[in-house]
Structure formats: structure tokens, C-alpha cells
């Protein structure tokens, strides 16, 4: 986490959390969701505006984390901006040399692989579970063919509970 963020948290410890305003899609892209977009439906139905400002995206990446309830958020100064997830909290990018990086640029060590009923490939890593980016499926197929990964069958709906993450912190907040 950025030092400036830590300082802001110490200076203003009681800033209310923000829900519903930020989304992460299955390709590792961030979306800003204003009131109008949120009123149009959940993240999977109403994305919002694609973030394209590189410095803002880098800031989000450096300050992306999860709380004890499995709610992923971006620590924006003293405020937590909870993230609506399309599918998983991590989107994995495969490198030609076999390395795996998150959508935020962090290296990850693969522990297991999973394949759901829709044909989505997930990697379980030292950082948690995530979806393999669709553009990297040729590299993923090579890893499976080589025996590097042997995906186990899984139901997509079981992943959040199994790996302790919430797709919609906003929906969870509305229920409390």
C-alpha cells in the first residue's frame, strides 16, 4: 500500500466506505459506476465507464486488497472503495516463459488449476484464485497439454464460498 494512503488512513480513520462505484471485469479492466449505472443493475448487467487513465489504474493496482470477509477493495486514501467483481478477484496473465502475473502486475505461484462448466479456466495460486485471461488461453492449453496443469472440475457458483470472496460487496452491505 502506498505510504500516502497509509498516512491518510491514520489522519482520517473514520471515513465511510464506498460501495458499488468500482467494478473489475473478467479481462482485468476497471469500471467506474456512477449512481445512474448502479440504478441500471448489478455489475454484470451495467458495467459503467471503462477506466483508461494509466496513473489511476496503477494507483488502484498498488492499493488493491481484501478484507476479512472476502470483500475486495481499493484503498483510496482513508476510504475503502469496494469492488464489484465480474467473476474472480484476480485475472491471471500468462507469460510465454510459464510465469503467471495478476491483472495488477504481481507475480503468482500456481498451486492448482480448475475448469468450470462454462469452460473457464481458473488458477489457484499463492495469492488466491483467479480466472485465466481469455487472450492467454493458447498458453494455458500448452500448459495443460504439457501436464504442467491438470484442471479439476468445479462449479463456477461454488468458487466464491470455496475461496472466500464476495462478488458484490454492495449486495452484501444492503443485506446488513
XYZ file of C-alpha atoms in Angstrom:
176
model
C 0.000 0.000 0.000
C 1.259 3.488 -0.841
C 2.733 5.492 2.067
C 0.472 8.439 1.232
C -2.540 6.125 1.617
C -1.306 4.872 4.997
C -0.827 8.454 6.170
C -4.344 9.422 5.067
C -5.806 6.407 6.872
C -4.040 7.432 10.087
C -5.149 11.053 9.749
C -8.817 10.262 8.908
C -9.633 6.853 10.417
C -13.428 7.104 10.265
C -14.170 7.844 6.606
C -17.202 5.807 5.425
C -16.640 3.011 2.937
C -17.832 3.295 -0.653
C -19.874 0.519 -2.300
C -20.891 -0.117 -5.902
C -18.732 2.531 -7.583
C -15.896 0.350 -8.921
C -16.031 -2.901 -10.884
C -13.474 -5.435 -12.163
C -14.373 -7.445 -15.256
C -13.208 -10.877 -16.446
C -10.423 -9.273 -18.509
C -8.914 -7.347 -15.579
C -10.380 -3.999 -16.621
C -11.726 -1.466 -14.134
C -15.067 0.324 -14.493
C -16.380 3.398 -12.709
C -20.080 3.052 -11.852
C -21.962 6.246 -11.056
C -25.457 6.417 -9.499
C -27.185 6.076 -12.888
C -25.233 2.934 -13.797
C -25.778 1.386 -10.370
C -29.517 2.012 -10.695
C -29.485 0.179 -14.053
C -28.441 -3.107 -12.411
C -25.666 -5.177 -10.922
C -22.164 -5.004 -12.403
C -22.630 -7.955 -14.759
C -25.609 -6.105 -16.325
C -24.446 -2.481 -16.173
C -20.696 -2.016 -16.355
C -20.234 1.744 -16.298
C -17.310 3.686 -17.759
C -14.079 1.854 -18.581
C -11.153 3.413 -16.724
C -8.335 4.292 -19.102
C -6.183 6.696 -17.070
C -2.938 4.738 -16.570
C -1.806 6.529 -13.397
C -5.208 5.969 -11.751
C -5.184 2.294 -12.758
C -1.639 1.903 -11.383
C -2.753 3.546 -8.114
C -5.696 1.133 -7.852
C -3.378 -1.815 -8.539
C -0.938 -0.816 -5.797
C -3.735 -0.406 -3.249
C -5.939 -3.414 -4.086
C -6.627 -5.818 -1.211
C -9.282 -7.885 0.541
C -10.808 -7.610 3.970
C -11.516 -10.471 6.381
C -14.967 -11.058 4.820
C -13.505 -11.629 1.342
C -14.620 -8.253 0.060
C -12.056 -6.823 -2.358
C -11.425 -3.109 -2.278
C -9.188 -0.307 -3.441
C -7.843 1.780 -0.552
C -8.315 5.349 -1.817
C -6.635 7.438 0.860
C -8.689 6.966 4.020
C -11.642 5.433 2.149
C -12.168 1.840 1.074
C -13.803 1.612 -2.331
C -15.256 -1.888 -2.507
C -15.057 -3.646 -5.872
C -17.891 -5.382 -7.694
C -16.334 -8.500 -9.251
C -17.418 -9.956 -12.564
C -16.041 -13.408 -11.791
C -12.958 -13.559 -9.505
C -10.739 -11.087 -7.603
C -7.715 -11.930 -9.766
C -7.332 -12.166 -13.520
C -4.217 -14.118 -14.452
C -1.974 -13.171 -17.352
C 0.264 -15.953 -18.610
C 3.766 -15.282 -19.825
C 5.468 -17.261 -22.640
C 8.143 -18.452 -20.175
C 5.489 -20.002 -17.895
C 5.304 -17.237 -15.303
C 1.906 -16.016 -14.131
C 1.068 -12.401 -13.243
C -2.098 -10.860 -11.885
C -4.001 -8.110 -13.665
C -2.271 -5.803 -11.154
C 1.194 -6.986 -12.236
C 2.003 -9.185 -9.220
C 3.788 -12.494 -9.764
C 1.939 -15.597 -8.584
C 2.878 -19.223 -7.990
C 0.345 -21.730 -9.347
C -0.793 -24.375 -6.859
C -3.747 -25.892 -8.773
C -5.996 -25.400 -11.787
C -9.766 -25.665 -12.135
C -12.197 -25.866 -15.054
C -15.853 -24.891 -14.655
C -18.980 -25.966 -16.500
C -18.640 -22.969 -18.854
C -15.094 -23.868 -19.916
C -13.470 -21.118 -17.814
C -10.006 -21.976 -16.552
C -9.012 -20.799 -13.076
C -5.663 -20.923 -11.345
C -5.330 -21.326 -7.604
C -2.150 -19.501 -6.586
C -0.304 -18.311 -3.521
C -2.352 -15.085 -3.909
C -5.740 -16.776 -4.281
C -7.979 -17.915 -7.094
C -8.388 -16.124 -10.388
C -9.572 -16.533 -13.939
C -7.087 -17.027 -16.763
C -7.410 -14.083 -19.171
C -9.195 -15.117 -22.371
C -6.301 -13.819 -24.522
C -3.964 -16.284 -22.796
C -5.889 -19.489 -23.446
C -3.411 -20.736 -26.090
C -0.613 -20.594 -23.489
C -2.937 -22.226 -20.945
C -3.718 -25.056 -23.395
C 0.016 -25.627 -23.862
C 0.462 -25.896 -20.078
C -2.396 -28.413 -19.844
C -1.113 -30.425 -22.823
C 2.388 -30.499 -21.290
C 0.968 -31.794 -17.996
C 2.017 -28.669 -16.101
C -1.627 -28.170 -15.072
C -4.320 -30.825 -14.690
C -7.564 -28.896 -14.158
C -10.107 -30.305 -11.719
C -13.813 -29.848 -12.381
C -15.543 -27.145 -10.371
C -18.882 -25.353 -10.417
C -18.473 -21.619 -11.004
C -21.094 -20.809 -8.376
C -19.060 -22.668 -5.735
C -15.885 -20.612 -6.172
C -16.751 -17.553 -4.012
C -17.563 -19.631 -0.918
C -14.709 -22.078 -1.504
C -12.113 -19.311 -1.889
C -13.675 -16.701 0.442
C -14.543 -13.791 -1.823
C -17.719 -11.836 -2.478
C -18.739 -10.905 -5.997
C -20.801 -7.981 -4.735
C -19.839 -6.234 -1.507
C -22.624 -3.747 -2.331
C -25.253 -6.511 -2.257
C -23.791 -7.877 0.995
C -23.875 -4.376 2.520
C -27.546 -3.971 1.526
C -28.398 -7.173 3.420
C -26.857 -5.981 6.706
